[in-house]
Tab-separated table of C-alpha atoms in Angstrom:
chain	number	residue	atom	x	y	z
A	1	VAL	CA	113.636	119.438	-51.226
A	2	SER	CA	114.871	117.279	-53.940
A	3	PHE	CA	113.611	113.443	-53.505
A	4	LYS	CA	112.771	110.843	-56.007
A	5	VAL	CA	109.743	107.796	-55.358
A	6	ASN	CA	110.955	104.554	-57.358
A	7	SER	CA	108.248	101.835	-58.004
A	8	GLY	CA	107.511	99.429	-55.438
A	9	ASP	CA	108.824	102.293	-52.413
A	10	ARG	CA	107.169	102.295	-49.507
A	11	ILE	CA	108.014	105.913	-47.748
A	12	GLY	CA	107.124	107.060	-44.656
A	13	ILE	CA	107.223	111.316	-43.937
A	14	ILE	CA	108.428	112.418	-40.454
A	15	GLY	CA	108.468	115.626	-39.359
A	16	VAL	CA	106.556	117.541	-36.592
A	17	ASN	CA	103.275	119.544	-36.786
A	18	GLY	CA	103.543	122.335	-39.092
A	19	ALA	CA	106.893	121.105	-40.983
A	20	GLY	CA	105.081	121.032	-44.236
A	21	LYS	CA	104.025	117.281	-44.422
A	22	THR	CA	100.470	117.873	-45.646
A	23	THR	CA	101.813	120.854	-47.955
A	24	LEU	CA	104.007	118.137	-49.699
A	25	PHE	CA	101.210	115.863	-50.341
A	26	ARG	CA	98.931	118.894	-52.032
A	27	ILE	CA	101.910	119.874	-53.864
A	28	LEU	CA	102.396	116.369	-55.462
A	29	THR	CA	98.370	116.040	-56.004
A	30	GLY	CA	98.340	119.372	-57.656
A	31	LYS	CA	96.068	120.830	-55.526
A	32	GLU	CA	98.549	123.360	-54.302
A	33	GLU	CA	101.672	125.534	-56.197
A	34	TYR	CA	104.996	125.237	-55.491
A	35	ASP	CA	107.581	127.929	-55.169
A	36	GLY	CA	109.732	127.038	-57.602
A	37	GLY	CA	111.632	123.777	-59.113
A	38	TYR	CA	109.948	121.437	-61.166
A	39	LEU	CA	108.095	118.170	-60.348
A	40	THR	CA	107.926	115.416	-62.802
A	41	LYS	CA	105.307	112.658	-63.363
A	42	GLU	CA	106.395	109.236	-65.192
A	43	LYS	CA	103.575	108.875	-67.790
A	44	GLY	CA	100.220	107.251	-66.961
A	45	LEU	CA	100.946	107.273	-63.480
A	46	THR	CA	97.834	107.891	-60.697
A	47	VAL	CA	97.576	109.495	-57.661
A	48	ALA	CA	95.006	108.650	-55.171
A	49	TYR	CA	95.157	110.521	-52.214
A	50	MET	CA	93.617	110.405	-48.818
A	51	GLU	CA	93.366	113.257	-46.459
A	52	GLN	CA	93.830	113.679	-43.033
A	53	TYR	CA	90.838	115.334	-42.311
A	54	SER	CA	88.006	115.081	-44.729
A	55	GLU	CA	84.175	115.656	-44.604
A	56	PHE	CA	83.074	113.386	-47.076
A	57	THR	CA	79.711	112.125	-47.608
A	58	SER	CA	77.397	110.965	-49.738
A	59	GLY	CA	73.782	109.534	-50.493
A	60	SER	CA	75.418	106.010	-50.951
A	61	THR	CA	75.565	103.229	-48.631
A	62	ALA	CA	78.516	102.705	-47.561
A	63	TYR	CA	79.290	99.541	-49.560
A	64	GLU	CA	77.423	100.797	-52.810
A	65	GLU	CA	80.332	104.205	-52.312
A	66	VAL	CA	83.344	102.014	-52.457
A	67	LEU	CA	81.907	99.763	-55.632
A	68	SER	CA	81.253	103.234	-57.318
A	69	GLN	CA	85.073	102.998	-57.989
A	70	PHE	CA	84.900	100.189	-59.731
A	71	SER	CA	82.020	102.061	-62.505
A	72	SER	CA	82.996	100.783	-65.639
A	73	LEU	CA	83.035	97.130	-64.549
A	74	LEU	CA	80.080	97.726	-63.456
A	75	GLN	CA	78.985	99.096	-67.211
A	76	LYS	CA	80.477	96.307	-68.497
A	77	GLU	CA	78.428	93.659	-66.410
A	78	SER	CA	75.418	95.998	-66.787
A	79	GLU	CA	75.446	95.489	-71.131
A	80	LEU	CA	76.901	91.928	-70.454
A	81	GLU	CA	73.363	90.655	-69.166
A	82	GLN	CA	71.710	93.100	-71.518
A	83	VAL	CA	73.330	91.195	-74.137
A	84	ASN	CA	72.892	87.415	-72.193
A	85	ALA	CA	69.077	88.739	-72.029
A	86	ALA	CA	69.276	89.370	-76.192
A	87	LEU	CA	71.006	85.591	-76.446
A	88	GLU	CA	68.014	83.729	-75.337
A	89	SER	CA	65.931	84.595	-78.191
A	90	SER	CA	68.972	85.020	-80.684
A	91	GLN	CA	71.681	84.063	-82.256
A	92	ASP	CA	73.174	86.773	-83.912
A	93	GLU	CA	76.708	86.290	-84.919
A	94	GLY	CA	77.424	89.786	-83.383
A	95	LEU	CA	76.071	89.537	-79.878
A	96	ILE	CA	78.090	86.394	-79.990
A	97	ARG	CA	81.186	87.904	-80.595
A	98	ARG	CA	80.476	90.843	-78.129
A	99	GLN	CA	79.641	88.664	-75.562
A	100	HIS	CA	83.073	87.076	-75.637
A	101	THR	CA	84.348	90.719	-75.638
A	102	LEU	CA	82.549	91.648	-72.993
A	103	LEU	CA	82.718	88.524	-71.126
A	104	GLU	CA	86.548	88.108	-71.288
A	105	SER	CA	87.609	91.914	-70.166
A	106	PHE	CA	85.275	91.862	-67.194
A	107	GLU	CA	87.313	88.526	-66.082
A	108	ARG	CA	90.288	90.015	-66.642
A	109	GLU	CA	89.505	93.261	-64.916
A	110	GLY	CA	88.363	91.465	-61.788
A	111	GLY	CA	84.707	91.780	-62.411
A	112	LEU	CA	84.006	88.205	-60.540
A	113	THR	CA	85.538	89.024	-57.503
A	114	VAL	CA	84.959	92.927	-57.754
A	115	ARG	CA	81.737	92.771	-54.864
A	116	ALA	CA	83.640	90.353	-52.519
A	117	ARG	CA	86.806	92.794	-52.479
A	118	VAL	CA	84.480	95.493	-51.401
A	119	ARG	CA	83.089	94.056	-49.053
A	120	SER	CA	86.345	92.421	-47.757
A	121	THR	CA	88.180	95.527	-47.539
A	122	LEU	CA	85.116	97.400	-45.611
A	123	LEU	CA	85.217	94.640	-43.071
A	124	GLY	CA	88.840	94.590	-42.872
A	125	LEU	CA	88.947	98.637	-42.111
A	126	GLY	CA	86.769	97.684	-39.070
A	127	LEU	CA	83.269	98.373	-40.481
A	128	THR	CA	80.662	95.467	-39.894
A	129	GLU	CA	78.173	94.007	-41.874
A	130	THR	CA	75.351	96.434	-40.858
A	131	GLU	CA	77.708	99.337	-41.213
A	132	ILE	CA	78.591	98.662	-44.466
A	133	SER	CA	74.620	98.704	-45.337
A	134	LEU	CA	73.704	101.905	-44.373
A	135	PRO	CA	73.693	105.355	-45.771
A	136	MET	CA	76.997	107.276	-45.602
A	137	ALA	CA	75.316	110.323	-43.814
A	138	SER	CA	74.284	107.855	-41.033
A	139	LEU	CA	77.901	106.843	-40.139
A	140	SER	CA	80.446	109.055	-37.825
A	141	GLY	CA	83.344	110.785	-38.934
A	142	GLY	CA	85.582	107.900	-38.351
A	143	GLN	CA	83.635	105.222	-40.220
A	144	ARG	CA	83.261	107.683	-43.092
A	145	THR	CA	87.016	107.925	-43.228
A	146	ARG	CA	87.328	104.057	-43.362
A	147	VAL	CA	85.254	104.040	-46.358
A	148	LEU	CA	87.225	106.622	-48.200
A	149	LEU	CA	90.180	104.539	-47.427
A	150	ALA	CA	88.897	101.652	-48.513
A	151	LYS	CA	87.504	103.860	-51.989
A	152	ILE	CA	91.325	104.945	-52.055
A	153	LEU	CA	92.823	101.604	-51.424
A	154	LEU	CA	90.910	99.844	-54.494
A	155	SER	CA	91.238	102.516	-56.752
A	156	GLY	CA	93.872	101.103	-58.927
A	157	ALA	CA	96.335	104.312	-58.554
A	158	ASN	CA	100.257	103.371	-59.030
A	159	LEU	CA	100.882	106.123	-56.062
A	160	LEU	CA	98.729	106.095	-52.710
A	161	LEU	CA	99.153	109.271	-50.537
A	162	LEU	CA	98.137	108.681	-47.058
A	163	ASP	CA	97.949	111.293	-44.240
A	164	GLU	CA	97.522	109.168	-41.094
A	165	PRO	CA	95.744	106.293	-41.907
A	166	THR	CA	95.430	104.752	-38.944
A	167	ASN	CA	93.754	107.409	-36.612
A	168	HIS	CA	90.132	105.714	-36.512
A	169	LEU	CA	91.541	102.115	-37.000
A	170	ASP	CA	91.779	99.824	-34.226
A	171	ILE	CA	94.552	97.176	-33.966
A	172	PRO	CA	92.938	94.211	-36.085
A	173	SER	CA	91.998	96.703	-38.854
A	174	ILE	CA	95.968	98.370	-38.614
A	175	ALA	CA	97.432	94.640	-39.048
A	176	TRP	CA	94.823	94.216	-41.784
A	177	LEU	CA	95.858	97.194	-43.829
A	178	GLU	CA	99.846	96.572	-43.091
A	179	GLY	CA	98.695	92.937	-44.749
A	180	PHE	CA	97.537	94.938	-47.721
A	181	LEU	CA	100.087	97.433	-48.075
A	182	SER	CA	102.626	94.777	-48.151
A	183	GLU	CA	100.874	93.095	-51.004
A	184	TYR	CA	100.538	96.083	-53.224
A	185	ARG	CA	101.506	96.792	-56.431
A	186	GLY	CA	102.420	100.439	-56.405
A	187	SER	CA	104.363	103.188	-54.720
A	188	VAL	CA	102.759	104.263	-51.208
A	189	ILE	CA	103.845	107.425	-49.267
A	190	VAL	CA	102.431	107.134	-45.454
A	191	VAL	CA	102.669	110.120	-43.440
A	192	SER	CA	101.954	108.740	-39.628
A	193	HIS	CA	103.092	109.127	-35.747
A	194	ASP	CA	102.480	106.179	-35.208
A	195	ARG	CA	106.091	104.314	-35.124
A	196	PHE	CA	105.409	100.723	-34.755
A	197	PHE	CA	103.396	100.745	-38.120
A	198	LEU	CA	106.129	103.230	-39.863
A	199	ASP	CA	108.461	100.371	-38.803
A	200	ARG	CA	106.455	97.505	-40.642
A	201	VAL	CA	105.210	98.872	-43.376
A	202	THR	CA	108.120	101.208	-44.788
A	203	ASN	CA	111.534	100.834	-46.787
A	204	ARG	CA	112.448	104.449	-46.992
A	205	THR	CA	111.752	107.255	-44.367
A	206	PHE	CA	111.789	111.332	-45.436
A	207	GLU	CA	112.214	113.283	-42.606
A	208	LEU	CA	110.630	116.919	-43.283
A	209	GLU	CA	113.062	119.247	-40.531
A	210	HIS	CA	113.868	123.106	-41.053
A	211	GLU	CA	112.280	123.140	-44.669
A	212	THR	CA	114.232	120.266	-45.578
A	213	VAL	CA	114.074	116.805	-46.827
A	214	THR	CA	116.521	114.274	-45.945
A	215	VAL	CA	116.053	110.673	-46.925
A	216	TYR	CA	116.797	107.666	-45.625
A	217	ASP	CA	116.746	104.316	-47.246
A	218	GLY	CA	114.813	102.292	-43.841
A	219	ASN	CA	112.290	102.296	-41.505
A	220	TYR	CA	111.701	104.377	-38.774
A	221	SER	CA	113.904	102.376	-36.682
A	222	TYR	CA	116.723	102.866	-39.308
A	223	TYR	CA	116.295	106.343	-39.198
A	224	LYS	CA	116.399	106.640	-35.853
A	225	GLU	CA	119.629	104.779	-35.382
A	226	LYS	CA	120.632	107.013	-38.840
A	227	LYS	CA	120.031	110.081	-37.178
A	228	ALA	CA	121.349	109.570	-33.565
A	229	PHE	CA	124.818	108.229	-35.271
A	230	ASP	CA	125.240	110.958	-37.483
A	231	ARG	CA	124.892	113.631	-34.746
A	232	VAL	CA	127.450	111.668	-32.873
A	233	THR	CA	129.596	112.006	-36.046
């Protein structure tokens, strides 16, 4: 197996059940060892992995769970509120400078829109206004998977690894996910049996077959045509 993932790649991994697609993902995330060879990662690379099967839950609501992804922003917001409160009865220059620094950083990192982004992502993935306010333990397995997907999409990772992300999504939610991935600035590797989804979101295809990866520089339809042509020739 030999391949390179370039910045901005949208890669679809295909292969029969048991070919090793999930194993490959687990190797890329460091959750599983590989037998030989080497794996190199660009400095500063961050990877977010959505597993196909997950018992993920917590004591938070769906909204709180996804919002927790932005803990550093929330800490800045809290400190900013404390500084603002202190400045109501003080004109300390140090506090004023701290207020300016915090506000500049908070706005630059998207703090003003973070709550709206969390809400719109959950709604886009098919949860209702009522469901995003429910405790995770009250949600079905499919709903919890959507919450996990929302967390991963908003993680800010350079590389997203998505294992059958459309399994629990309806048609409008799949369309929303396609739109999100089309604008995503990082790289994406997706395992999916949904050929229409792969056609719309990928620009390269990796086929796992007989313990070998074959790379095709096109989406699923290109892969099918190229493979059929190669067999004839």
